[in-house]
Coordinates of C-alpha atoms (C1' of nucleotides) in Angstrom, one line a residue:
Chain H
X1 CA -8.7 18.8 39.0
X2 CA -6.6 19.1 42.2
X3 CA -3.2 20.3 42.7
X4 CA -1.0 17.3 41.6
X5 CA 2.2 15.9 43.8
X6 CA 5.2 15.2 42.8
X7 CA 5.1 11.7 43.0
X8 CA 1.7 11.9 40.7
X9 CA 3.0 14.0 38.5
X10 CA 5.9 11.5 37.7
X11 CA 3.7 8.5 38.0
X12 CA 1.5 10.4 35.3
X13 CA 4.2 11.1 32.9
X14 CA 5.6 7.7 33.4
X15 CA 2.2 6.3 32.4
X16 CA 1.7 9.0 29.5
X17 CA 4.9 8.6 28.0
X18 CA 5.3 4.5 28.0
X19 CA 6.5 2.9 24.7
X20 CA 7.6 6.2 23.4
X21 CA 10.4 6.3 21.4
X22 CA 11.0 10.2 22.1
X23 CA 9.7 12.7 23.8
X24 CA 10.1 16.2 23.4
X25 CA 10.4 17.3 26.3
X26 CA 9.7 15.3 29.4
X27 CA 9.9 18.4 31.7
X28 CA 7.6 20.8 29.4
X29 CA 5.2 18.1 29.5
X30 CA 5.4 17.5 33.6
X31 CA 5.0 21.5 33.5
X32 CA 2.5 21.4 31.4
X33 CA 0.5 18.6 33.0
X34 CA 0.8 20.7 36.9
X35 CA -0.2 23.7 35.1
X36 CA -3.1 21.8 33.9
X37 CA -4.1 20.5 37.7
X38 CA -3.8 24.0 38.8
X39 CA -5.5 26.0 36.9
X40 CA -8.6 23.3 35.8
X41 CA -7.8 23.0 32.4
X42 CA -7.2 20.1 30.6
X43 CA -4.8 19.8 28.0
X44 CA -5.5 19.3 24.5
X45 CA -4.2 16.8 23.4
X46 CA -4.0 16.5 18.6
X47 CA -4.0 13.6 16.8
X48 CA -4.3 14.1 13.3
X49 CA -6.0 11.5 10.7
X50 CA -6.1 11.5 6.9
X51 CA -9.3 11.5 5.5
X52 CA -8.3 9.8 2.2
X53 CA -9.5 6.2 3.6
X54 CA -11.3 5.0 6.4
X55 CA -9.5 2.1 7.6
X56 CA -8.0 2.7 11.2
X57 CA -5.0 -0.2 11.9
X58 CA -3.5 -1.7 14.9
X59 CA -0.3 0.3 14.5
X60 CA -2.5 3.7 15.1
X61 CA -3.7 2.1 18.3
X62 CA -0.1 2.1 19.4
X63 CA -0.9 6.2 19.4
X64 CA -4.4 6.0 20.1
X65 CA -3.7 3.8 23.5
X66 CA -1.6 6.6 25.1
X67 CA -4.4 9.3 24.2
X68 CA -6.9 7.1 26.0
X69 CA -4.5 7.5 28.7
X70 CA -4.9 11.1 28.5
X71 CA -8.7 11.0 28.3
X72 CA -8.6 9.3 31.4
X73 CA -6.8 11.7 33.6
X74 CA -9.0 14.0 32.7
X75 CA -7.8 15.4 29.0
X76 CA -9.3 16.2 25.8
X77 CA -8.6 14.3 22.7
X78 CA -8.6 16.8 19.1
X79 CA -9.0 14.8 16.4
X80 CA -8.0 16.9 13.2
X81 CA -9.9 15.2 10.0
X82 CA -7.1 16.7 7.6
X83 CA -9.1 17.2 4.9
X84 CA -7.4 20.0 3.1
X85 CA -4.1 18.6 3.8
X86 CA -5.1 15.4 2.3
X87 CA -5.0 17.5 -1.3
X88 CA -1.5 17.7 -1.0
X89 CA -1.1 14.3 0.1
X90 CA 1.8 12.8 2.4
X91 CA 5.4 13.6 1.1
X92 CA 6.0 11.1 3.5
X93 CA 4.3 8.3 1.1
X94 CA 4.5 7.6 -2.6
X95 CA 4.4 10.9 -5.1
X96 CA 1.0 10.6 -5.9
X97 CA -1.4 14.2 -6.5
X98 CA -4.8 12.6 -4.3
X99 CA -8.3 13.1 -5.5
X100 CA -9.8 15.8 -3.7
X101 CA -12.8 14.9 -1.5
X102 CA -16.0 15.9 -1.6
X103 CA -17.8 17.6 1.4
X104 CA -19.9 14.5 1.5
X105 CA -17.1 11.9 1.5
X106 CA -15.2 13.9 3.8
X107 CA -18.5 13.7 6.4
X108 CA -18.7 9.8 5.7
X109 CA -15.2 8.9 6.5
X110 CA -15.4 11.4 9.4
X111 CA -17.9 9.6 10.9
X112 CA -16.5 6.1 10.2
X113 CA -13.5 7.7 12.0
X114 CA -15.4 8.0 15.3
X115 CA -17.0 5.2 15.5
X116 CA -13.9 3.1 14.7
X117 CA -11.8 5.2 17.1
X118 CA -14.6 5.0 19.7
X119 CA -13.4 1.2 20.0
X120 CA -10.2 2.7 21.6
X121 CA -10.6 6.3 23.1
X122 CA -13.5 8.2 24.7
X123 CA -16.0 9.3 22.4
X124 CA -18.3 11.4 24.4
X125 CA -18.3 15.4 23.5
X126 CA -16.4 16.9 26.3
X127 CA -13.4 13.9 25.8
X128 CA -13.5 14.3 22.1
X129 CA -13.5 17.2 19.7
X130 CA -13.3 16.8 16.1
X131 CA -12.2 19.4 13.8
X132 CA -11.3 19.7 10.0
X133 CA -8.4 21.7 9.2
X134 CA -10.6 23.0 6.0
X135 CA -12.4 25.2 9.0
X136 CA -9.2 27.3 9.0
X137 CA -7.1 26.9 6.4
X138 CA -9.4 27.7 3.5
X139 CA -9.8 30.8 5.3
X140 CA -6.3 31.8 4.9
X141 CA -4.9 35.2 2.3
X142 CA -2.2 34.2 0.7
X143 CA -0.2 36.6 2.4
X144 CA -0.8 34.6 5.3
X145 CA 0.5 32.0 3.4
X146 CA 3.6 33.3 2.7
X147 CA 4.4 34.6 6.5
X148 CA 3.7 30.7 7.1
X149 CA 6.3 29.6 4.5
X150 CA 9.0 32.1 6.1
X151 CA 9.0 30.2 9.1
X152 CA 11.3 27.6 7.8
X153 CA 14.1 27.4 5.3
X154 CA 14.6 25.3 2.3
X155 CA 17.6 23.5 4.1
X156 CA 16.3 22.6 6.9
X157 CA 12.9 21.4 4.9
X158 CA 14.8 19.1 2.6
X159 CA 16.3 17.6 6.1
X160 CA 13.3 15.0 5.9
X161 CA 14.8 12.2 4.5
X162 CA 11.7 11.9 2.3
X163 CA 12.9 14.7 0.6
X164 CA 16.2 14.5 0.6
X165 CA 15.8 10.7 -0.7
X166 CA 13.6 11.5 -3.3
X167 CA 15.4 14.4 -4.7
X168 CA 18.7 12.4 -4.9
X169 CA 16.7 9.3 -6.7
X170 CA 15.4 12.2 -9.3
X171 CA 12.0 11.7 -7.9
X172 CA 9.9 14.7 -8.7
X173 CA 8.9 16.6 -5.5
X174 CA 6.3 19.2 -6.1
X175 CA 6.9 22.7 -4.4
X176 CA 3.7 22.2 -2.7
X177 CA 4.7 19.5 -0.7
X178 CA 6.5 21.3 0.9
X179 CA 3.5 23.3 2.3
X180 CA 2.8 19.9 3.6
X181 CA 4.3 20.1 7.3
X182 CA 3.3 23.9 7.6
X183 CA -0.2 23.3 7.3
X184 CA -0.4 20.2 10.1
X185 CA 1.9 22.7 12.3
X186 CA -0.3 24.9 11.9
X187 CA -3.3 22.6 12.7
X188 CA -1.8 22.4 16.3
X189 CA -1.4 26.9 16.6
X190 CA -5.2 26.9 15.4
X191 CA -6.2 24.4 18.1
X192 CA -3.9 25.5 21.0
X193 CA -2.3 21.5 20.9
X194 CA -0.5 21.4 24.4
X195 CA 0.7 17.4 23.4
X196 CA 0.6 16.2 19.8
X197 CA 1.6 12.3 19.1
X198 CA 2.6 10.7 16.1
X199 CA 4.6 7.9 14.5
X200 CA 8.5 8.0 13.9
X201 CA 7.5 9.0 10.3
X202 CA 5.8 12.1 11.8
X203 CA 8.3 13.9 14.1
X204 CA 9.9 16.3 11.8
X205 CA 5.8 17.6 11.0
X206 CA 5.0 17.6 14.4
X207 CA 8.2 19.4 15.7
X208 CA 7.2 22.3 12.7
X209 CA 4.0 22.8 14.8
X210 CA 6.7 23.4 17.8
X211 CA 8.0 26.8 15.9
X212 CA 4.9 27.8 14.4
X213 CA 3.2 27.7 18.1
X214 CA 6.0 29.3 19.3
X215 CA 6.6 32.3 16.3
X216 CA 2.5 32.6 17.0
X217 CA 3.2 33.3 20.9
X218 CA 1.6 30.2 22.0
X219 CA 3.4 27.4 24.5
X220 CA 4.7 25.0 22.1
X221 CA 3.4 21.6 22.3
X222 CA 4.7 18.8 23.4
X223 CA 5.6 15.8 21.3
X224 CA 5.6 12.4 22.0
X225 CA 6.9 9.9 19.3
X226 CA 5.8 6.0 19.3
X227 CA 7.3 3.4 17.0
X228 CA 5.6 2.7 13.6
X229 CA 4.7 -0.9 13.8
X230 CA 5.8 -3.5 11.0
X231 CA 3.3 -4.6 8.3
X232 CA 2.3 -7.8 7.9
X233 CA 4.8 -8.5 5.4
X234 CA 7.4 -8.2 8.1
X235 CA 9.3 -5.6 6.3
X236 CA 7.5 -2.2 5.4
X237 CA 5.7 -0.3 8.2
X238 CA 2.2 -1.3 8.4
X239 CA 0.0 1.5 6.3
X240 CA -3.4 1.5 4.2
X241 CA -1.8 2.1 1.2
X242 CA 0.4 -0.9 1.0
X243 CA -2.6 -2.9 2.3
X244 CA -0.3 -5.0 5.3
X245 CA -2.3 -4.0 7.7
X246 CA -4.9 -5.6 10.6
X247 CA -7.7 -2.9 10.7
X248 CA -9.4 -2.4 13.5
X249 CA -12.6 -3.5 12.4
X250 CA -11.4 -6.8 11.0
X251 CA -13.7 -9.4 11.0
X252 CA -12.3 -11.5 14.3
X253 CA -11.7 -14.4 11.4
X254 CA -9.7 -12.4 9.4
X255 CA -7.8 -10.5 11.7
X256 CA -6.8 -13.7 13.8
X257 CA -5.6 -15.0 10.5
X258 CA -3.9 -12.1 9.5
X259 CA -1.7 -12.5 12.9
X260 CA -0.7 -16.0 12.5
X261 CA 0.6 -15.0 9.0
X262 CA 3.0 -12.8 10.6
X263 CA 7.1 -14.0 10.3
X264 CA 8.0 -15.0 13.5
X265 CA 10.1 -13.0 14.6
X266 CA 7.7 -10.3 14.2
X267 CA 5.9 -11.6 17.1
X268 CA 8.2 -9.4 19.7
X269 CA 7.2 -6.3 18.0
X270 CA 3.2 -6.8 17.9
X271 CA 3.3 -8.5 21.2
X272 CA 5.4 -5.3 22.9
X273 CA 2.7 -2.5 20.7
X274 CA -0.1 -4.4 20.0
X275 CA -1.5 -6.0 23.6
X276 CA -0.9 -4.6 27.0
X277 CA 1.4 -7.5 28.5
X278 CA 4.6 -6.7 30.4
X279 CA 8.0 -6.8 29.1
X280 CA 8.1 -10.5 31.4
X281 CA 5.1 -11.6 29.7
X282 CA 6.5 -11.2 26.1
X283 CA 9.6 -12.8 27.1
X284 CA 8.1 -15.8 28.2
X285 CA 6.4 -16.3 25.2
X286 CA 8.3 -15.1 22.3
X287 CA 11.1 -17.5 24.0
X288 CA 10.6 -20.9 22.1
X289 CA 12.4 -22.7 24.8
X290 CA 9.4 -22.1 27.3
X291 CA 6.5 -21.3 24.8
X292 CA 6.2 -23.0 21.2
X293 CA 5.8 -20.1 18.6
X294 CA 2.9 -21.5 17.2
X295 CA 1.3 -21.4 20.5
X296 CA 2.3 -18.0 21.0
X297 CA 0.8 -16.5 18.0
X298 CA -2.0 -18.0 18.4
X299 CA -2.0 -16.6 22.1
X300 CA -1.1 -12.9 20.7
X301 CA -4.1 -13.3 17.8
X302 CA -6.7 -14.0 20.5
X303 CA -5.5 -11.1 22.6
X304 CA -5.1 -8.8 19.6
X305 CA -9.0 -10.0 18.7
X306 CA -10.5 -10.2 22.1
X307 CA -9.2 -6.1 22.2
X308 CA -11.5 -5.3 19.3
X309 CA -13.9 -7.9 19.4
X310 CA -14.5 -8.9 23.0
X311 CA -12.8 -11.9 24.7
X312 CA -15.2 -14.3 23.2
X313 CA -14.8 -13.7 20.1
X314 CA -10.8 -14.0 20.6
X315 CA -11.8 -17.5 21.9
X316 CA -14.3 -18.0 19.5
X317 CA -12.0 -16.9 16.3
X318 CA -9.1 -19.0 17.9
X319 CA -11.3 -22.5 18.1
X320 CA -12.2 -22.1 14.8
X321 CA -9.0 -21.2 13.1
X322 CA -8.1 -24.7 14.3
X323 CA -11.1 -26.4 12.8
X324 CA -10.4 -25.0 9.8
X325 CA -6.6 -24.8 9.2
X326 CA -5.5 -27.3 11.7
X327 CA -8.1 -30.1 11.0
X328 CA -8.8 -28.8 7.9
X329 CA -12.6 -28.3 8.1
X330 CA -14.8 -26.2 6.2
X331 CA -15.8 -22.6 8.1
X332 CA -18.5 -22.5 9.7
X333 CA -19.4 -19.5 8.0
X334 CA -18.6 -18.5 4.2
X335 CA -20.2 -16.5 1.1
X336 CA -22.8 -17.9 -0.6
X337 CA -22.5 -18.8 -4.1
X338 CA -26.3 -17.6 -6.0
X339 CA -26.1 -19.8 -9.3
X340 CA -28.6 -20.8 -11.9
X341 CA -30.4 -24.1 -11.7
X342 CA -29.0 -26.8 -14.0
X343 CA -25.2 -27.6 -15.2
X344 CA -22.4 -25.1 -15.7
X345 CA -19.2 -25.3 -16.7
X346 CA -16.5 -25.6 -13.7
X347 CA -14.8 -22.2 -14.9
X348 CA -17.8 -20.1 -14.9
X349 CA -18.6 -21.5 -10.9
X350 CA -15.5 -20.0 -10.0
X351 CA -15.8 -16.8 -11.5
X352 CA -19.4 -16.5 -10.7
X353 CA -18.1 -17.3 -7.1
X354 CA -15.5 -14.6 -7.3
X355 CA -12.6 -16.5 -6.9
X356 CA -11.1 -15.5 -10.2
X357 CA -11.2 -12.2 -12.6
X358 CA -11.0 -14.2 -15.7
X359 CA -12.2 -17.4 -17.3
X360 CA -8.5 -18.0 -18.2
X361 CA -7.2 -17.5 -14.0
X362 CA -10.5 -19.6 -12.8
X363 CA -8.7 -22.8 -15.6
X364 CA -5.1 -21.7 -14.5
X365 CA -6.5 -22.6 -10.9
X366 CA -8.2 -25.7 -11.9
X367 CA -4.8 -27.2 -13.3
X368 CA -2.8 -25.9 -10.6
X369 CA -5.3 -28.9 -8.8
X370 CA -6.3 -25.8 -6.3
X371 CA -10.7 -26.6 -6.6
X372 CA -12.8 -29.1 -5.2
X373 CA -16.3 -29.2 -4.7
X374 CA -17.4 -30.9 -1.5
X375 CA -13.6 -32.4 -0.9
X376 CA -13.5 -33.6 -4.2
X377 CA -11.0 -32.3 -6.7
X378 CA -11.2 -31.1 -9.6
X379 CA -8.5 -31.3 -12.3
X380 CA -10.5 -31.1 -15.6
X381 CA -10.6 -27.6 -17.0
X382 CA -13.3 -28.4 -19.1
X383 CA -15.6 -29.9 -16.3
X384 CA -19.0 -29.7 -16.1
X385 CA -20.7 -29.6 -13.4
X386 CA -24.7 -30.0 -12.2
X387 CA -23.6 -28.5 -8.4
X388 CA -26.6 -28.6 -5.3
X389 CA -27.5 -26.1 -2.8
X390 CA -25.2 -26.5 0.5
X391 CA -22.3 -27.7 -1.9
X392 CA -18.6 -26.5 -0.7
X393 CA -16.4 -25.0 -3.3
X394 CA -13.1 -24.5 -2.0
X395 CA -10.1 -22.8 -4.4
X396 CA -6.7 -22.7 -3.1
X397 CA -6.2 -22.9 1.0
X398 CA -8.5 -20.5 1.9
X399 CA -11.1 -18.9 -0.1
X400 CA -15.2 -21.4 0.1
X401 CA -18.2 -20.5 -0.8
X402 CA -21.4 -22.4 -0.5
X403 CA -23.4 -23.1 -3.0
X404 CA -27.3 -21.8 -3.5
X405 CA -29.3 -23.2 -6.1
X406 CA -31.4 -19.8 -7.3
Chain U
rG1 C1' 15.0 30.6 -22.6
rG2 C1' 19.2 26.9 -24.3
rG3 C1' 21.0 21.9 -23.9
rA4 C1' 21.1 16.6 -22.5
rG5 C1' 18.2 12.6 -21.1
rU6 C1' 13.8 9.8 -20.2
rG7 C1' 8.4 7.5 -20.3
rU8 C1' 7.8 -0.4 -20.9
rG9 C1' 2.9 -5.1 -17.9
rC10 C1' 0.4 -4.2 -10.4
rC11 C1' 5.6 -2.0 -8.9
rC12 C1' 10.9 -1.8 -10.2
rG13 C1' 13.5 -2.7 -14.6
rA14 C1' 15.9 -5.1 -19.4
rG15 C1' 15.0 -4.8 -24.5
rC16 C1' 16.6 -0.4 -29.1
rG17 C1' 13.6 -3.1 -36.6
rG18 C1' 11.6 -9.5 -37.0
rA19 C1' 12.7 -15.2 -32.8
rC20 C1' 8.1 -9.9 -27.9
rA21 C1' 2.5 -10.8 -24.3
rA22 C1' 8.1 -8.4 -24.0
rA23 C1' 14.5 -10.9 -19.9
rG24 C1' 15.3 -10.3 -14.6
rG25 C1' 13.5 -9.0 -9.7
rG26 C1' 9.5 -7.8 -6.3
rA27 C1' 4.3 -8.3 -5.2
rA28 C1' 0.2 -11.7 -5.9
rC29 C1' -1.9 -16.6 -6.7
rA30 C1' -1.5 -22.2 -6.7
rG31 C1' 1.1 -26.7 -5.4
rA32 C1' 4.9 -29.3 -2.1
rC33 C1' 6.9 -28.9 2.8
rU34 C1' 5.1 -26.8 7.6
rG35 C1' 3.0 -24.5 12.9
rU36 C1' -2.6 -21.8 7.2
rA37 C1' 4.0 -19.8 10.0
rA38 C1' 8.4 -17.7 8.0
rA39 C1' 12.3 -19.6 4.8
rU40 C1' 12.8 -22.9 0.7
rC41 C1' 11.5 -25.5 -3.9
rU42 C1' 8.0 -25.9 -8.2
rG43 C1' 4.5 -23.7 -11.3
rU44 C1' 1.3 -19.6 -12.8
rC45 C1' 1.0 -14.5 -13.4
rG46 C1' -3.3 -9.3 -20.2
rG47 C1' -8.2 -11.1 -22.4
rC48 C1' -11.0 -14.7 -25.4
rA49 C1' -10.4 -19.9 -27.0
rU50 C1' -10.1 -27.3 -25.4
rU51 C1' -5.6 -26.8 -29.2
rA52 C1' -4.4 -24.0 -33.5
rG53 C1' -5.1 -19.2 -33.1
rC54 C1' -7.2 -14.3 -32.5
rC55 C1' -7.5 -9.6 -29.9
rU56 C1' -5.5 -5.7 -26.6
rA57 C1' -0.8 -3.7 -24.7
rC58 C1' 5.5 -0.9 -24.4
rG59 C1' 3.2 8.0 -22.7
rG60 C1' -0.4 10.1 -27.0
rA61 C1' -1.4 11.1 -32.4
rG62 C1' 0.5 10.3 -37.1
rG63 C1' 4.3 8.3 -40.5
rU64 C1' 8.4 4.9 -42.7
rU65 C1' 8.6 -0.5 -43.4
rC66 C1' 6.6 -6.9 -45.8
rG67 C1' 7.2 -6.2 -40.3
rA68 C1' 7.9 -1.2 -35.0
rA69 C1' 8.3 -1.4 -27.8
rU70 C1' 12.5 -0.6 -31.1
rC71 C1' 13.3 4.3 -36.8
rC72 C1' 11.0 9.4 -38.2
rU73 C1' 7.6 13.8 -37.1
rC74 C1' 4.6 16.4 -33.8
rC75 C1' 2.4 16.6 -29.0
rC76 C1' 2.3 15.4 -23.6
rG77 C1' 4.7 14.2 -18.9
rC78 C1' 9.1 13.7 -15.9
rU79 C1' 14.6 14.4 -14.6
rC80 C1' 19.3 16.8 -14.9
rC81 C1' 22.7 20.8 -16.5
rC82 C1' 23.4 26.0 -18.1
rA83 C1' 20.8 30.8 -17.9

RNA sequence: GGGAGUGUGCCCGAGCGGACAAAGGGAACAGACUGUAAAUCUGUCGGCAUUAGCCUACGGAGGUUCGAAUCCUCCCGCUCCCA
């Protein structure tokens, strides 16, 4: 890498640091990205993932986006599985002691990790390295433990409004969790982090890694916070555990339909961190004077699909969202239904067809007038019914199955 | 170690001997209305059963009672106060 300008080094961190919501600090980072140039190295750059479930959403990419960025100029991507953090489990989240993995789950979701995150950054070996933080902290003496834990004070631990919330409300919070933010700080001293990014929810962890780094007589690392996008619900930020989400390996369907169920005035937010348009752009069409908002989510699902999925399929998943929702067609794909030859009561068709738990929910849904088989309703609980292959049942709005005679 | 509380359905939470499958809210599902929006309105929301009804369930195990989520005993979990 060559001696940078000036003017590229600004243009760089202008690039880098887009859509941050803080940044700690711009000039360590414009220092740390000329050092870089000079001396050939590339910066490491930590992002950290919890091994607990595999699903990678759209509000990571927010994060994920900017490292792609940083592959590009040059720098390498450290993805952290956090696999002995995830026995503590986020303080950040709901009090709940998690499972611990085993080595083989751990490998699974590691490697579903890649390939999912291969749809956004650089996967190949000298743009990528992926650690566990077992590697180094099941090494550690407790002594080392405790020179850890000396780093910080009570006080300034129970500054995270996690903790401070919870112990107001009387929630429990387990000493341990408070080992929590030491051990991804001390992630980024194990793998010399020069840049670590992370959601608003993550800056107080990420700024521990700051003092350990330092006390440890490394550079600290940079930190570069980005907005947690909202859920689906339009309220909570989007997260795996409150399943409002839009994963990143959605089927095109599912995801485009997921983004039209959006509140409207959510539509700012996903436009600004879910697609690359410019600030103009978004204005144009989250302004119902000059775009109609129905048009414009159905503009932001295609681009949010054609991202993941290709530009086809954005297309694709778009024309037949209004087959089926706007003309109210049948999909032109759906589950098959495997039944028995012969008549069967109504109720057991719908739980064979998984559209219920219980006999009682699949007759609650019959009354409620929500099934039909092949446009025709049905409103008789105790129906019988003598149903042929290629037959359409449909319960409530959304769910279909076709029908295959075994 | 001493004391005071508390544990309810997916979540929050009321109930404190019968009228309790358990108020209310949230989530979810269905219907109406729509732009499959959102909001709103209506209904459903443990299981089996066509109805009657039966079974399972209020932290766990026993007990008192014709009858217990509600009272008693022990155990377990959690919170707070004092040490």
């Amino acid at each position: 890498m060559p001696e940078l300008t000036e003017q590229q080094l600004t243009d760089q961190v202008d690039l880098l640091t887009r859509g941050a919501e803080a940044l700690y600090t711009e000039s360590e980072l414009r220092h740390r990205l000329a050092w870089a140039a000079r001396e050939g190295r590339p910066l490491r750059v930590k992002l950290g993932m919890d091994p607990t479930s595999p699903d990678i959403h759209v509000g990571h990419v927010v994060q994920l986006r900017q490292i792609r960025k940083f592959q590009d100029l040059g720098h390498k991507a450290v993805l952290i599985i956090g696999d002995y953090t995830a026995r503590i489990g986020d303080p950040s989240g709901v009090n709940k002691t998690r499972p611990v993995l085993s080595g083989e789950q751990i490998d699974a979701n590691a490697a579903t990790y890649v390939a999912q995150l291969s749809r956004v950054l650089d996967p190949s070996p000298e743009k990528l390295e992926v650690r566990r933080n077992s590697e180094w902290l099941s090494q550690m003496s407790f002594e080392q433990v405790i020179r850890l834990c000396s780093q910080m004070t009570v006080a300034r631990m129970m500054e995270r409004d996690t903790f401070e919330l919870r112990f107001k409300d009387g929630v429990p919070i387990g000493v341990h969790e408070f080992l929590y933010p030491f051990m991804q700080g001390y992630d980024s001293v194990c793998i010399h982090a020069d840049v670590e990014l992370g959601g608003s929810d993550q800056t107080f962890n990420n700024l521990v890694g700051r003092t350990l780094q330092e006390n440890a007589g490394q550079k600290p690392q940079i930190v570069m916070i980005f907005p947690l996008m909202v859920g689906l619900d339009g309220v909570q930020k989007m997260s795996k555990s409150k399943g409002n989400y839009i994963g990143i390996t959605d089927e095109p369907n599912d995801m485009f339909g997921k983004v039209m169920s959006i509140p409207d005035a959510l539509m700012g937010n996903y436009f600004e961190l879910g697609t690359e348009l410019s600030r103009a752009e978004i204005a144009a069409l989250v302004d119902p004077a000059q775009t109609h908002p129905r048009k414009a989510k159905a503009e932001l699902a295609r681009l949010i699909v054609s991202q993941y999925h290709g530009p086809a399929s954005g297309a694709a998943a778009l024309a037949e969202f209004d087959r089926v929702f706007s003309q109210g067609n049948v999909p032109t794909d759906m589950p098959e239904i495997p039944i028995p030859a012969g008549a069967i009561p109504l109720v057991d068709l719908i739980t064979l067809g998984q559209f219920a738990d219980s006999r009682g929910e699949a007759r609650r849904l019959i009354q409620q007038n929500a099934v039909s088989l092949d446009d025709v309703k049905i409103s008789d609980i105790a129906a019988t019914v003598t149903p042929a292959t290629g037959q359409i049942l449909r319960v409530g709005k959304r769910r279909f199955g076709k029908i295959v005679v075994q």
